PDB file of C-alpha atoms and ligand atoms in Angstrom:
ATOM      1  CA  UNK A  27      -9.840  38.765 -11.336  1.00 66.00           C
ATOM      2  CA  UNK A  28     -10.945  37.561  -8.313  1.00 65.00           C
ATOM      3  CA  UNK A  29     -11.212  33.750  -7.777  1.00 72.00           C
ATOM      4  CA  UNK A  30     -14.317  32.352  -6.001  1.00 79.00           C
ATOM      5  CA  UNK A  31     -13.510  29.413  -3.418  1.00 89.00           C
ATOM      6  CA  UNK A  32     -15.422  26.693  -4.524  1.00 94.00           C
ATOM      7  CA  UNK A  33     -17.918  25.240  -2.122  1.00 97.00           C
ATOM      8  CA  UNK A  34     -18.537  21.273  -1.702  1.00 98.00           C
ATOM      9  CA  UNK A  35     -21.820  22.043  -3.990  1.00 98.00           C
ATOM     10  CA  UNK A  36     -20.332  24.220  -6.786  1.00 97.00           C
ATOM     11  CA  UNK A  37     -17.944  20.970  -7.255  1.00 98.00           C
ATOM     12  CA  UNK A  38     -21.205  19.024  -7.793  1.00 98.00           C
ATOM     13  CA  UNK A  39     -22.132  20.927  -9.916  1.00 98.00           C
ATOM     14  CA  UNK A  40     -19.290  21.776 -11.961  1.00 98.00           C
ATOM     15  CA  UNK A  41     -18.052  17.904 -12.443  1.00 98.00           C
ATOM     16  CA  UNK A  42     -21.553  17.089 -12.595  1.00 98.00           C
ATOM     17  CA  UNK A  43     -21.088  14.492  -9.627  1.00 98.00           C
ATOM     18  CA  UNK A  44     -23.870  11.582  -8.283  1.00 98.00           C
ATOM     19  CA  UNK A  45     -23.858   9.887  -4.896  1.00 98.00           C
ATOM     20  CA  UNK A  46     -21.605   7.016  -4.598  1.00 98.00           C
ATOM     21  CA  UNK A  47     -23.424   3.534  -2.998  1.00 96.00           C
ATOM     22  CA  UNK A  48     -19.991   3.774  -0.850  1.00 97.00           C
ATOM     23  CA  UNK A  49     -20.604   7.707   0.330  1.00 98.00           C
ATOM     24  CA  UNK A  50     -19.700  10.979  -0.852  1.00 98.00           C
ATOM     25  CA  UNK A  51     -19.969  11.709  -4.984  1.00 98.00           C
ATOM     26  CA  UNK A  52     -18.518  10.523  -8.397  1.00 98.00           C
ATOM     27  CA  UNK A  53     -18.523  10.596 -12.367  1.00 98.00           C
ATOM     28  CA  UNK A  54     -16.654   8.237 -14.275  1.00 98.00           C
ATOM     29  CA  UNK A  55     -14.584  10.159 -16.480  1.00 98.00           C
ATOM     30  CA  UNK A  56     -12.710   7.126 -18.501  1.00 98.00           C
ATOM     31  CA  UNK A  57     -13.294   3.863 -19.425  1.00 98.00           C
ATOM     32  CA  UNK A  58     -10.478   1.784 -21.847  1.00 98.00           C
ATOM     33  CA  UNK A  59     -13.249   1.145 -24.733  1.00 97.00           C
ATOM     34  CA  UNK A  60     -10.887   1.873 -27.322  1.00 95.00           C
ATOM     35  CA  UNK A  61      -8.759  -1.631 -26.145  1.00 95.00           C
ATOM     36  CA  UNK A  62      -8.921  -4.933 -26.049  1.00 96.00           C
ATOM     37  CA  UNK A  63     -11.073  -5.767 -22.443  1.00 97.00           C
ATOM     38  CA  UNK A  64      -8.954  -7.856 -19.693  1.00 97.00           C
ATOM     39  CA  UNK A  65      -9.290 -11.471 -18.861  1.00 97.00           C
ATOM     40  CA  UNK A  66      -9.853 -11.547 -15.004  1.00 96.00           C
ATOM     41  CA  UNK A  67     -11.042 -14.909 -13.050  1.00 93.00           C
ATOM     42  CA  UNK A  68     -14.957 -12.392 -12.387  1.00 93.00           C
ATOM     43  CA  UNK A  69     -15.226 -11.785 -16.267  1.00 96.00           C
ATOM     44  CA  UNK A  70     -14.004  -9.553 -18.932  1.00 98.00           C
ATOM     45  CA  UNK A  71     -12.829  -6.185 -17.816  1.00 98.00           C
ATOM     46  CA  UNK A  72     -11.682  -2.394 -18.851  1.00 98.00           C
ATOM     47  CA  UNK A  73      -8.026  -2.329 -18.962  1.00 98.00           C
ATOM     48  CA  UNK A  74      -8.230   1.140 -17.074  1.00 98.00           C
ATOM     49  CA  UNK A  75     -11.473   3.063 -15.630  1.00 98.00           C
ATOM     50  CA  UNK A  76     -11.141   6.631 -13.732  1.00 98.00           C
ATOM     51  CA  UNK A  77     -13.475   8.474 -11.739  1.00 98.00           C
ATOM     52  CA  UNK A  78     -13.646  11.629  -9.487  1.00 99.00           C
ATOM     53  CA  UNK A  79     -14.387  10.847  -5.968  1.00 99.00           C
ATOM     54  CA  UNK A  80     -15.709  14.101  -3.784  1.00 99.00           C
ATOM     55  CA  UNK A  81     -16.431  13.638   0.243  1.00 99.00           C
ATOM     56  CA  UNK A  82     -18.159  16.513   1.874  1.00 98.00           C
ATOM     57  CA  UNK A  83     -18.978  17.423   4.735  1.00 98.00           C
ATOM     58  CA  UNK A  84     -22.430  16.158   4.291  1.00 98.00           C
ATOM     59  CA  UNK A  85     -20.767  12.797   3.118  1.00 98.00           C
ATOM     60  CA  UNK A  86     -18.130  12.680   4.768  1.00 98.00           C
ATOM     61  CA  UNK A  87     -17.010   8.922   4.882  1.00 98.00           C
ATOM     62  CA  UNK A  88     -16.137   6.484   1.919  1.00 98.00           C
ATOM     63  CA  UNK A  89     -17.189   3.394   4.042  1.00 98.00           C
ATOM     64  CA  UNK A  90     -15.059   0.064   4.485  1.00 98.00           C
ATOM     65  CA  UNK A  91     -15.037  -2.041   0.704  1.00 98.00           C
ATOM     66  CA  UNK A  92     -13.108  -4.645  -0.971  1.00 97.00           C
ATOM     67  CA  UNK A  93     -11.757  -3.937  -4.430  1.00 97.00           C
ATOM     68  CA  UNK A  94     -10.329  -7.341  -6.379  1.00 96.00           C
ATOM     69  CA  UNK A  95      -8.484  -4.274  -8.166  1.00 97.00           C
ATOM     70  CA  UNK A  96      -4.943  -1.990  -7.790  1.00 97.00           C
ATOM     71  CA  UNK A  97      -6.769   1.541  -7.531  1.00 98.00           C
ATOM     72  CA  UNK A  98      -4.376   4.779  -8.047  1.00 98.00           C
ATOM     73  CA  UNK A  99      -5.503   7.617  -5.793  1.00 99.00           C
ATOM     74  CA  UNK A 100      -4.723  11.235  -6.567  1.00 99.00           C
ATOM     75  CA  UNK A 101      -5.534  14.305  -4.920  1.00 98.00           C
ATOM     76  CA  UNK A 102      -7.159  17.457  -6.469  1.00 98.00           C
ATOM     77  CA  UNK A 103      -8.508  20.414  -4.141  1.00 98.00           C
ATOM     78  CA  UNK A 104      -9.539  20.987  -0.579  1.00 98.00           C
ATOM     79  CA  UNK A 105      -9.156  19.254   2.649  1.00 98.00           C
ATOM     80  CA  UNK A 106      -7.084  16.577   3.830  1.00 98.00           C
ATOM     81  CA  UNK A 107      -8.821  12.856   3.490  1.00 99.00           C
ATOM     82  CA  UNK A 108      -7.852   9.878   5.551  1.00 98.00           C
ATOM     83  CA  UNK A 109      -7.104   6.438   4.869  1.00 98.00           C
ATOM     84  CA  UNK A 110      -7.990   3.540   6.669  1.00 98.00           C
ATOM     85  CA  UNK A 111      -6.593  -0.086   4.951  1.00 98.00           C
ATOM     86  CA  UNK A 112      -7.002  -3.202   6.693  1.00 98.00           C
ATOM     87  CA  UNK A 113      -4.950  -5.522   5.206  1.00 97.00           C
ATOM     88  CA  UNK A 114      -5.446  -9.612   4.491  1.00 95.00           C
ATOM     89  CA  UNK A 115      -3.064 -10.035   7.648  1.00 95.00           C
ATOM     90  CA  UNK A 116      -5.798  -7.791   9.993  1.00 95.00           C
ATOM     91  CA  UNK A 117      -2.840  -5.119  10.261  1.00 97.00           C
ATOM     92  CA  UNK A 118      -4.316  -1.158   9.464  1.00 98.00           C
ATOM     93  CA  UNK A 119      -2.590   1.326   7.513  1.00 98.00           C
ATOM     94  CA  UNK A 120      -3.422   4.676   8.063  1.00 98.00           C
ATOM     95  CA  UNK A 121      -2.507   7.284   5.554  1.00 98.00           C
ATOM     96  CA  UNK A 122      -3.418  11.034   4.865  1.00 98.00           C
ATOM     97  CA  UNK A 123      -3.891  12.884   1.056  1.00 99.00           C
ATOM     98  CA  UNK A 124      -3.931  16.288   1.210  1.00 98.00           C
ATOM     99  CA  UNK A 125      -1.733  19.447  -0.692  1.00 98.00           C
ATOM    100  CA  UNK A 126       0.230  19.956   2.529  1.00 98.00           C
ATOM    101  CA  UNK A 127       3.621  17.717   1.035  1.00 98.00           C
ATOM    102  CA  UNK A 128       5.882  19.195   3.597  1.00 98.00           C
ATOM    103  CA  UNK A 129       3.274  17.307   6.713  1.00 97.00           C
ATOM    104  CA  UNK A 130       3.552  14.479   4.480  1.00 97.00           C
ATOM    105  CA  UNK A 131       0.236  14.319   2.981  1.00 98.00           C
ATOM    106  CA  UNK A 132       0.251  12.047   0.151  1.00 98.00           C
ATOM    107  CA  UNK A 133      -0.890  13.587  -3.031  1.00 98.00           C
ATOM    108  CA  UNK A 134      -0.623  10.190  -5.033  1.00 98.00           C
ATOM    109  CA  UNK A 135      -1.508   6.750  -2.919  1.00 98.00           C
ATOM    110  CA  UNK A 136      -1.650   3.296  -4.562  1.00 98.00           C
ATOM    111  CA  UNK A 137      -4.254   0.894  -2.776  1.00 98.00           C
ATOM    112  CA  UNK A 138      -3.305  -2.885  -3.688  1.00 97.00           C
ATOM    113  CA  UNK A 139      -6.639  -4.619  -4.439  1.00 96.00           C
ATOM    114  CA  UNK A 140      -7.665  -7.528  -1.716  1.00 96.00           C
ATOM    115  CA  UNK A 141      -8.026  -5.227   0.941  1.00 97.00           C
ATOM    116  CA  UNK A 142     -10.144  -3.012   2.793  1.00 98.00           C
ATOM    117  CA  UNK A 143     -10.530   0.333   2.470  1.00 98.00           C
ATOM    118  CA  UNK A 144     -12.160   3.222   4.143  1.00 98.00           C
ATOM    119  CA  UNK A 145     -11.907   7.092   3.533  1.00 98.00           C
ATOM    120  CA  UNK A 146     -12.709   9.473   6.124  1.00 98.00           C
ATOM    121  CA  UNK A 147     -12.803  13.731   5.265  1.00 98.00           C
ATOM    122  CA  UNK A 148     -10.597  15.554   7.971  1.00 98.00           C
ATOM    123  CA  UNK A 149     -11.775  19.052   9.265  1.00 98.00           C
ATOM    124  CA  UNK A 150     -10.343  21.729   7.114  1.00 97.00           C
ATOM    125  CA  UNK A 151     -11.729  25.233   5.386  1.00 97.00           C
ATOM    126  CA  UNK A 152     -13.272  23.945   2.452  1.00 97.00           C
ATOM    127  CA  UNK A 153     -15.845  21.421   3.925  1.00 98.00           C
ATOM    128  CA  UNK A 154     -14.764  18.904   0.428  1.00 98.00           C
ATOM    129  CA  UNK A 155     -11.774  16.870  -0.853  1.00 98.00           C
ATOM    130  CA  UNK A 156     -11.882  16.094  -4.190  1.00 98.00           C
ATOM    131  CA  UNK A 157      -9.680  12.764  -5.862  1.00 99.00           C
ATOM    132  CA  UNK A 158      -9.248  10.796  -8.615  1.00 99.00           C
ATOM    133  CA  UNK A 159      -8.855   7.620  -9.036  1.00 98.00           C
ATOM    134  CA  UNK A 160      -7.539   4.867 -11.403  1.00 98.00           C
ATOM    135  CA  UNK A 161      -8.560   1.454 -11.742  1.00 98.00           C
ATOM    136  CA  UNK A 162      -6.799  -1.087 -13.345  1.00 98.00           C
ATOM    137  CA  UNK A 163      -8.352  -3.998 -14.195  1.00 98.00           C
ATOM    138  CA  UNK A 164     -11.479  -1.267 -14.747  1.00 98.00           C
ATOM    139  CA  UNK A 165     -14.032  -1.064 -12.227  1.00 98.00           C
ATOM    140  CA  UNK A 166     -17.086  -3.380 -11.935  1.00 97.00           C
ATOM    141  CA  UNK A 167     -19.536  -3.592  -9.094  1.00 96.00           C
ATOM    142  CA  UNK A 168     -18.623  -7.377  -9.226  1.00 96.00           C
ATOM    143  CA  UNK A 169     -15.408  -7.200  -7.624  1.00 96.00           C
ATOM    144  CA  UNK A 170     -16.195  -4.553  -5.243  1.00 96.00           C
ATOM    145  CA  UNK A 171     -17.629  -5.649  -1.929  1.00 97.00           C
ATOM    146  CA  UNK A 172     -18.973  -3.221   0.873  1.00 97.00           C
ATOM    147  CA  UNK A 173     -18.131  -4.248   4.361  1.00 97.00           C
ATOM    148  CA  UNK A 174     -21.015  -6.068   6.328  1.00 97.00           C
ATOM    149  CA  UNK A 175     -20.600  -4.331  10.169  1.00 97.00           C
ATOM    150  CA  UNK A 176     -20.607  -7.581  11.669  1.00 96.00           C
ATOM    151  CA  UNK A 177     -18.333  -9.691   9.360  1.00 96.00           C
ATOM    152  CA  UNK A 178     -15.978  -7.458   9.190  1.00 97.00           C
ATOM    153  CA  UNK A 179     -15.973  -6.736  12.947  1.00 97.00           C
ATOM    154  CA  UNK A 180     -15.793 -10.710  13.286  1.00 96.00           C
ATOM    155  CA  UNK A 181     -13.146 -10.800  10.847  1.00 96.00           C
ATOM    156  CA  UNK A 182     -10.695  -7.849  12.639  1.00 97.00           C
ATOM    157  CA  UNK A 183     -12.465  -7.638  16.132  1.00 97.00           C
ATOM    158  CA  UNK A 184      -9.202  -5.095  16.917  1.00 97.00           C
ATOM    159  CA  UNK A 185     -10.315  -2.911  14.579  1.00 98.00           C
ATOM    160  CA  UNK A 186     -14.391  -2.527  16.085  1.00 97.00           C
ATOM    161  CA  UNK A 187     -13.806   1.053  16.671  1.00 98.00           C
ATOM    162  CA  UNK A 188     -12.768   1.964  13.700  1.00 98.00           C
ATOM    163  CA  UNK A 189     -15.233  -0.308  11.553  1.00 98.00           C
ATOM    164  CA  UNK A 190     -18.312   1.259  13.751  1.00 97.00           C
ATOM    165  CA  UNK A 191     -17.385   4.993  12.651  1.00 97.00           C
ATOM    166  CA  UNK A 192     -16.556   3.986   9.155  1.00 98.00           C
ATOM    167  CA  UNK A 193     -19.211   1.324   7.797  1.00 97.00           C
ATOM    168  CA  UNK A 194     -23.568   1.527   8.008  1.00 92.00           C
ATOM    169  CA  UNK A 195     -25.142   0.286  10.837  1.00 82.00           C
ATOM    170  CA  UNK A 196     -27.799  -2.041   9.163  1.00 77.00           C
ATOM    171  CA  UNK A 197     -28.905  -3.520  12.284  1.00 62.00           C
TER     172      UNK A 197
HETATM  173  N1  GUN B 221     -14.836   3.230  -7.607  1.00 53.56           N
HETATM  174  C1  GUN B 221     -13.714   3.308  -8.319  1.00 53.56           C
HETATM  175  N2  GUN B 221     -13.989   3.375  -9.648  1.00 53.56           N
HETATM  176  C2  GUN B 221     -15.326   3.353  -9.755  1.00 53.56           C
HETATM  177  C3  GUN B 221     -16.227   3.385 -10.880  1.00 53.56           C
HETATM  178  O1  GUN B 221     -15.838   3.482 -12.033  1.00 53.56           O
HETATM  179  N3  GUN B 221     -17.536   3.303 -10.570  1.00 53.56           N
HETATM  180  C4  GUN B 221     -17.988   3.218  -9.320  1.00 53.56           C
HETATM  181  N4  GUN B 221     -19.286   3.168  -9.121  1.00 53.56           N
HETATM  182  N5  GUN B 221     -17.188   3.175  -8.261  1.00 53.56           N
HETATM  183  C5  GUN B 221     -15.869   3.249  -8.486  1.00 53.56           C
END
């Protein structure tokens, strides 16, 4: 049998994806509601959520947020995505997931929460990467922040370039 490549729509379809408020697409596929919820200083909260994340070529950027929460990335299928971190100190980490071990993509990467985050899909044949991730303390829109252009840019003025290409211009 011959195996069709999957485009970045046929893995819409097939995990049965929405847009993300951050970019690119999601589903939650797991929420902890079989345990005891955690105490955390913004409320009660999943010991564990997990999503898919897709970024395609249409959506191509996961734009700058703040998680309160660790978050365990690992890669599935397709292209190489990139990592931008700016950490509570201003410094940026910049790290790659992608299949290719031996150029030492990252198949696994664990994102400590209080920090900022960006994602960024890197040219490749497949026009998608596709992740999961893991969130522990679970996901909640209350601890998640998306960067404001300007604070942030006020906050890590060294980083402008970077937070211009990877966060909404809302004027
Ligand atoms: N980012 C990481 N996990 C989640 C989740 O469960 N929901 C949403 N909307 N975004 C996430």
């Amino acid at each position: 049998m011959i195996e069709a490549k999957p485009n970045a729509q046929d893995v819409i379809n097939a995990l049965e994806l929405v847009a993300h408020v951050e970019g690119g697409y999601f589903r939650r596929t797991y929420q902890s509601d079989h345990r005891a919820s955690v105490e955390t200083s913004t409320g009660p909260r999943y010991l564990l959520t997990s999503i898919f994340y897709l970024l395609t070529e249409q959506s191509p950027v996961g734009q700058f947020h703040f998680n309160q929460s660790d978050i365990l990335h690992y890669f599935h299928l397709g292209d190489a995505i990139e990592y931008s971190l700016i950490h509570a100190d201003g410094s940026l980490q910049t790290l790659v997931m992608g299949s290719d071990i031996l150029a030492e993509q990252l198949l696994q990467l664990h994102v400590p929460g209080g920090i900022w985050k960006a994602s960024r899909l890197l040219n490749g044949p497949h026009g998608f990467g596709l992740i999961s991730e893991a969130v522990s303390p679970g996901f909640d829109f209350a601890d998640m922040e998306m960067a404001d252009r300007r604070k942030l840019t006020a906050q890590s003025p060294q980083h402008r370039a970077l937070i211009e290409k990877l966060t909404r211009d809302e004027g």
